[in-house]
XYZ file of C-alpha atoms in Angstrom:
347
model
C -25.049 -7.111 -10.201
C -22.819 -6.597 -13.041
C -19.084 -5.380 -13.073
C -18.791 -1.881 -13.275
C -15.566 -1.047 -15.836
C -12.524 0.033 -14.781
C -11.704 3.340 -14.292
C -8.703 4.213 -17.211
C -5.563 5.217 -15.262
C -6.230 8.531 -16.872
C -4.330 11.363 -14.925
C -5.403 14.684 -17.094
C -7.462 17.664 -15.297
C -11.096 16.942 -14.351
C -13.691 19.138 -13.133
C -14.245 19.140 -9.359
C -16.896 16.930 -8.215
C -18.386 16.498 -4.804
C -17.219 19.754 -4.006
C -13.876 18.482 -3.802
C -11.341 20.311 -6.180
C -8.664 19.095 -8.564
C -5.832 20.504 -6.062
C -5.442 17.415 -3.801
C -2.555 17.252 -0.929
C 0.348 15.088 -1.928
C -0.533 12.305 0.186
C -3.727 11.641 -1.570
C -2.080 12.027 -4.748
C 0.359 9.483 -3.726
C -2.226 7.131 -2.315
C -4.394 7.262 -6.008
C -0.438 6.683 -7.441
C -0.376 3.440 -5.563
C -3.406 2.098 -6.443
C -3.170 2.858 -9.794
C 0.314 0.990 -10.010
C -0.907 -1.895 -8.129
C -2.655 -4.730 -8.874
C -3.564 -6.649 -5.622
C -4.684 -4.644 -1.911
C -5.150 -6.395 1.355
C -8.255 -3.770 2.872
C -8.823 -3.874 6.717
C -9.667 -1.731 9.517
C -9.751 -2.175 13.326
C -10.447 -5.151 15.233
C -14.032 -4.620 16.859
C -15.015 -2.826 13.641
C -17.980 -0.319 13.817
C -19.946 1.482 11.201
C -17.105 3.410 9.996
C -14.906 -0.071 9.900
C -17.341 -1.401 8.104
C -18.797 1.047 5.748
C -15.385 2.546 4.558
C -13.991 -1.233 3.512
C -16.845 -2.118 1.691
C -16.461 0.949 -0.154
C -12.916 1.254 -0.614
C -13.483 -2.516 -2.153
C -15.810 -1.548 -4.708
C -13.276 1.778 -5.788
C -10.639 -0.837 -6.097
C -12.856 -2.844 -8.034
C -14.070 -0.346 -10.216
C -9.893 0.337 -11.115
C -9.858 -2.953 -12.187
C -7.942 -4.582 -8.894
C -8.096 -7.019 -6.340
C -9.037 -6.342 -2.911
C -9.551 -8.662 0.188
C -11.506 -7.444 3.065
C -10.314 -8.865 6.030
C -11.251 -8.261 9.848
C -9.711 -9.522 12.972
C -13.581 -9.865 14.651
C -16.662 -10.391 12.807
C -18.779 -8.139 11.169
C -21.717 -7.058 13.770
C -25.109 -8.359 12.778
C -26.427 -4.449 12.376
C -24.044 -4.108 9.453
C -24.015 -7.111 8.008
C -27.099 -6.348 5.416
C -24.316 -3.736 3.773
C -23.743 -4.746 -0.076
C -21.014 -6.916 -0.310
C -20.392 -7.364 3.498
C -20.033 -11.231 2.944
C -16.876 -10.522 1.358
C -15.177 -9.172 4.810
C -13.522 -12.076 5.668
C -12.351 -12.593 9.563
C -8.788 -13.952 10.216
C -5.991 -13.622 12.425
C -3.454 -13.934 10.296
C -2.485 -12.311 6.440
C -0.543 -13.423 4.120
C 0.399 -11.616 0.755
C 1.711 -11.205 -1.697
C 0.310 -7.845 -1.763
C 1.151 -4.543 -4.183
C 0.095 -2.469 -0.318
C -2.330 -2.902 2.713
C -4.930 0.085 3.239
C -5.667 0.582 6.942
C -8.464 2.302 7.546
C -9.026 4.240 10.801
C -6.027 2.724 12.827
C -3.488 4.656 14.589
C -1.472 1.644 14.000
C -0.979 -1.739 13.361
C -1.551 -3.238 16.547
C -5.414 -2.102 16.355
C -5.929 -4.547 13.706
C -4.730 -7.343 15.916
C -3.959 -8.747 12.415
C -0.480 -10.908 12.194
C 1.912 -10.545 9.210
C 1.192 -6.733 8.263
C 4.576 -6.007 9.666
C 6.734 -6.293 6.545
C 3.727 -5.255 4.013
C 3.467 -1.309 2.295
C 1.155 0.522 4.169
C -1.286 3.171 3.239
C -3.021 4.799 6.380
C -6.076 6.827 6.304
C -7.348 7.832 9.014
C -9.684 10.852 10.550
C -9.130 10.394 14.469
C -7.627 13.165 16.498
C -5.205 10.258 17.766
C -4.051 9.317 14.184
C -0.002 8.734 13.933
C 1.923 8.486 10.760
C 2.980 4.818 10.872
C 2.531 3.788 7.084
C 4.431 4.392 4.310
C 1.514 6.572 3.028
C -0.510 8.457 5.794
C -3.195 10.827 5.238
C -4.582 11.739 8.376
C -7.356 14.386 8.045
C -8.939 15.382 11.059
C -11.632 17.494 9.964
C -13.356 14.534 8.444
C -16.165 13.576 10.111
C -15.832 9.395 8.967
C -12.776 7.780 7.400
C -15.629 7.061 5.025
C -15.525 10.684 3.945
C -11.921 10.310 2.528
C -12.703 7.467 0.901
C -15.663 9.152 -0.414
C -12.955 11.775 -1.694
C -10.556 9.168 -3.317
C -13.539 7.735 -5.036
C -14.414 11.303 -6.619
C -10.852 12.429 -7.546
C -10.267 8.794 -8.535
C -13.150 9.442 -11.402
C -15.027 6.469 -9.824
C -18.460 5.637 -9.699
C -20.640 6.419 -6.381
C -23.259 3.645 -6.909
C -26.397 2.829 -4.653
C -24.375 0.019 -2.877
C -21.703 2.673 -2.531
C -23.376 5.215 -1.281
C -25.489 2.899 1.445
C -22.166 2.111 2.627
C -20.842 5.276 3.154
C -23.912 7.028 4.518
C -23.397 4.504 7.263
C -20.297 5.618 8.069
C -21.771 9.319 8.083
C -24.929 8.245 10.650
C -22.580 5.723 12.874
C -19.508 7.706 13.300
C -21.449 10.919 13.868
C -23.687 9.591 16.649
C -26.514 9.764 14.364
C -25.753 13.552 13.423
C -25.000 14.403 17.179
C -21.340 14.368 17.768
C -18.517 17.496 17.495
C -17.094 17.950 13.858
C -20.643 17.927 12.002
C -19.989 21.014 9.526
C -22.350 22.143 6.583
C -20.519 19.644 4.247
C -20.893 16.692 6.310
C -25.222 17.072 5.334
C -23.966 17.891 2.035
C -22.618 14.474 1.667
C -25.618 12.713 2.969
C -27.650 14.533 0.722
C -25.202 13.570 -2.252
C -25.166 9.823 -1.203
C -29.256 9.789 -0.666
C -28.875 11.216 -4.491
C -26.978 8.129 -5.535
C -28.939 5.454 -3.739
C -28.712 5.182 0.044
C -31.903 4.828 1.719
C -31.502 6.713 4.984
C -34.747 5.552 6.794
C -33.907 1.710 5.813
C -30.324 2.362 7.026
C -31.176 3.893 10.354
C -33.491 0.848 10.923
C -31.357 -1.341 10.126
C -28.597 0.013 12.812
C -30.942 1.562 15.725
C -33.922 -1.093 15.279
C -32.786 -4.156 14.736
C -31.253 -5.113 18.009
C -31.054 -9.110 19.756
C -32.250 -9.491 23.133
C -29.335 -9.675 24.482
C -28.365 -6.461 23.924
C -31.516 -5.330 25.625
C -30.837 -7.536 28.553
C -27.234 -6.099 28.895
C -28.070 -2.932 28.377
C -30.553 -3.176 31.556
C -27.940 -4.919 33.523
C -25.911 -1.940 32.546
C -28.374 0.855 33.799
C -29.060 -0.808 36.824
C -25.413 0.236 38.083
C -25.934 4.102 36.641
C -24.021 6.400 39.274
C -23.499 9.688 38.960
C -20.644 11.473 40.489
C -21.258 13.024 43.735
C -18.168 15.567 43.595
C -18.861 16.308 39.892
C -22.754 15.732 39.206
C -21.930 16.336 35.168
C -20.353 12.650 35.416
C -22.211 9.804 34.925
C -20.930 5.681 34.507
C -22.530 2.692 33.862
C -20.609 -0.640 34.187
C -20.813 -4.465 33.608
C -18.852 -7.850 34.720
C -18.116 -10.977 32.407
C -20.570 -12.542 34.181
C -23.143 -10.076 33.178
C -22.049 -10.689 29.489
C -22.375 -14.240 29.904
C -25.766 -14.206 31.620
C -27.485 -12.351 29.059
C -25.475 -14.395 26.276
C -23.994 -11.201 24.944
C -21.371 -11.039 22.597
C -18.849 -7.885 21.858
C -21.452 -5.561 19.387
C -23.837 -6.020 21.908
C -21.998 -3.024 24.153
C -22.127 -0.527 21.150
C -23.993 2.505 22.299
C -24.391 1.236 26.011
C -22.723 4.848 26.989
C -24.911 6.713 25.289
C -27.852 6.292 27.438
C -25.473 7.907 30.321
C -24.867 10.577 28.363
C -28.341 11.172 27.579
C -28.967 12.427 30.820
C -30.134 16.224 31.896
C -26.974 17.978 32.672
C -24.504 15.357 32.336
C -21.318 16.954 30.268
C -18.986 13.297 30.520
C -20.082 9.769 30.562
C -18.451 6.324 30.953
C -19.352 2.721 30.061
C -17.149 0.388 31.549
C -16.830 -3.493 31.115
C -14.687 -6.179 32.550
C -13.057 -8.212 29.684
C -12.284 -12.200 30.407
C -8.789 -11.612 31.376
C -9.959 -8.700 34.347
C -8.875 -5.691 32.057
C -11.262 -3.233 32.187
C -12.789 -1.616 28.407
C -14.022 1.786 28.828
C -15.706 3.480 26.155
C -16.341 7.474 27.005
C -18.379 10.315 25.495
C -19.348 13.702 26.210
C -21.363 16.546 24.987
C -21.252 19.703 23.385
C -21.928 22.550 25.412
C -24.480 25.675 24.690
C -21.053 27.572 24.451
C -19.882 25.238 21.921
C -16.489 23.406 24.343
C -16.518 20.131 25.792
C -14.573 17.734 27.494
C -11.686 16.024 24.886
C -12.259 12.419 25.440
C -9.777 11.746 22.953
C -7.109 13.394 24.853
C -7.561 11.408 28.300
C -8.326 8.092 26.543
C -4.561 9.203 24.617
C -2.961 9.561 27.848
C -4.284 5.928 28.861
C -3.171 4.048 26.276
C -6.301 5.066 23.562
C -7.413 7.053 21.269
C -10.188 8.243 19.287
C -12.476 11.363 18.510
C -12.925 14.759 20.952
C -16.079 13.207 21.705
C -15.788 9.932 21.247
C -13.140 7.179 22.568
C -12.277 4.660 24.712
C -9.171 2.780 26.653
C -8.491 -0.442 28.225
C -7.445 -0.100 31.919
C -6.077 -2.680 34.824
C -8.706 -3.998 36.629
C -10.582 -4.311 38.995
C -13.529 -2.334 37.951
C -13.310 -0.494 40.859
C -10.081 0.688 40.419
C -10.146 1.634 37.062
C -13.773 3.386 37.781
C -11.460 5.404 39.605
C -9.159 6.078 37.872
C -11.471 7.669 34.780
C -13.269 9.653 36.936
C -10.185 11.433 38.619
C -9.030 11.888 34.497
C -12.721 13.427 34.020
C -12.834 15.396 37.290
C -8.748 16.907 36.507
C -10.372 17.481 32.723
C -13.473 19.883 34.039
C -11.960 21.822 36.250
């Protein structure tokens, strides 16, 4: 695939495109500033990375490339196998440790450094973008917009008011960061703009149906067999029956040879249940910590339980319907101590 050319640091009026207009907030202004000054950007997102992660590096690497800079895509944890048919995704490289010099690091989706479990970003410029309701202004740069549905959206943005190219391998990347982040078009903070921009990005390239194969029907065994170990613990709460958990040990994980990606969307099938508002997947880590990854639904009157806020109050963070926290173990005790969050939550 050829080089696209760089985009000319050009800075005179445009005419809005992608519905997003010419009058920008500072911080994006600032952000397309530093880019444009720069020469060399360290990309990386947070450890574990998802679609989102994934999508919105891959992207923001080929913006940077189109401006005629370097950019190194680096993870703490290896790309999951579902994402790594994404254009360019051999480039992601995984490490524990960076090392500049760099013009500025661009964090995507952290709500600080310590998600990237990445060493050596301490003394580095950093530009945070971010969309989750738990988002903190820790970089030199922050834009932090809430409303966006993916991280992949603002990068979407920066691309347009950038005067950048959306190409096919573009836009495949960032519909997946539409589909993943959004539960495939199920979770709170879909608005009419959100199916806009999947219908601008099918425009330019992505293949939806290949993409949504690809992530939902492509899975190992393993995750099957965990996934069955997982259901085969389903409770649901007797003094709340809109609660329902699923859980599994290390040993589980090791039995069915499963690896981290393998618990994405484990909590889902909880939450897929008739009249459950709140669900929780929980799994025992090595060390006896307990992950917990929570959802819930959006009611017929439009409220729901704020994930986000309990998983905040634990230690976590993430989206209103969406998130997750690591606990003290044992499983039992941290079992109850979600449930007593969820329970406080719905009444």
């Amino acid at each position: 695939m050829a080089s696209p050319q760089p985009i000319r640091p050009d800075r005179s009026e445009r005419p809005p495109q992608g519905g997003y207009s010419d009058a920008q907030p500072p911080e994006v202004t600032a952000i397309l500033d530093a880019l444009r000054d720069g020469e060399r950007f360290l990309v990386c997102s947070h450890s574990r990375p998802d679609g989102d992660a994934v999508g919105s590096m891959l992207a923001m690497g080929m913006l940077l490339q189109q401006m005629g800079k370097r950019a190194d895509l680096v993870t703490a944890d290896r790309v999951p196998a579902v994402y790594r048919s994404l254009p360019g995704a051999d480039a992601i490289r995984t490490v524990m440790r960076v090392h500049g010099p760099y013009d500025a690091v661009i964090l995507l989706e952290c709500d600080g450094i310590e998600r990237t479990r990445l060493r050596g970003l301490e003394p580095m410029f950093l530009i945070n973008i971010d969309h989750h309701a738990s988002g903190k202004d820790f970089g030199q740069l922050n834009w932090i917009d809430r409303n966006a549905c993916s991280v992949g959206e603002l990068v979407h943005r920066l691309v347009r008011v950038a005067g950048g190219t959306v190409t096919a391998e573009m836009a495949t990347c960032l519909y997946t960061t539409l589909l993943t982040d959004t539960g495939g078009f199920c979770y709170g903070g879909i608005q009419a703009s959100t199916f806009a921009l999947a219908g601008e990005l099918t425009a330019a390239g992505a293949d939806p149906v290949r993409i949504a194969r690809d992530i939902y029907f492509a899975n190992p065994m393993s995750k099957m067999m965990l996934l069955g170990t997982a259901l085969s613990t389903l409770q649901r709460d007797e003094a709340n029956g809109a609660i329902a958990w699923v859980s599994i040990l290390h040993e589980d994980m090791v039995r069915c040879a499963a690896v981290e990606e393998d618990c994405e969307g484990v909590v889902n099938y909880a939450l897929s249940i008739a009249g459950i508002e709140a669900a929780v997947f929980l799994r025992e880590l090595p060390e006896g910590r307990i992950r917990l990854s929570l959802r819930s639904k959006i009611g017929k009157d439009g409220n729901s339980i704020n994930v986000a806020a309990i998983s905040e109050r634990l230690g976590g963070g993430g989206h209103e319907n969406a998130a997750g926290c690591t606990l003290d173990g044992p499983l039992e005790s941290a079992t109850e101590q979600i449930l007593s969050a969820l329970r406080a939550a719905m009444r």
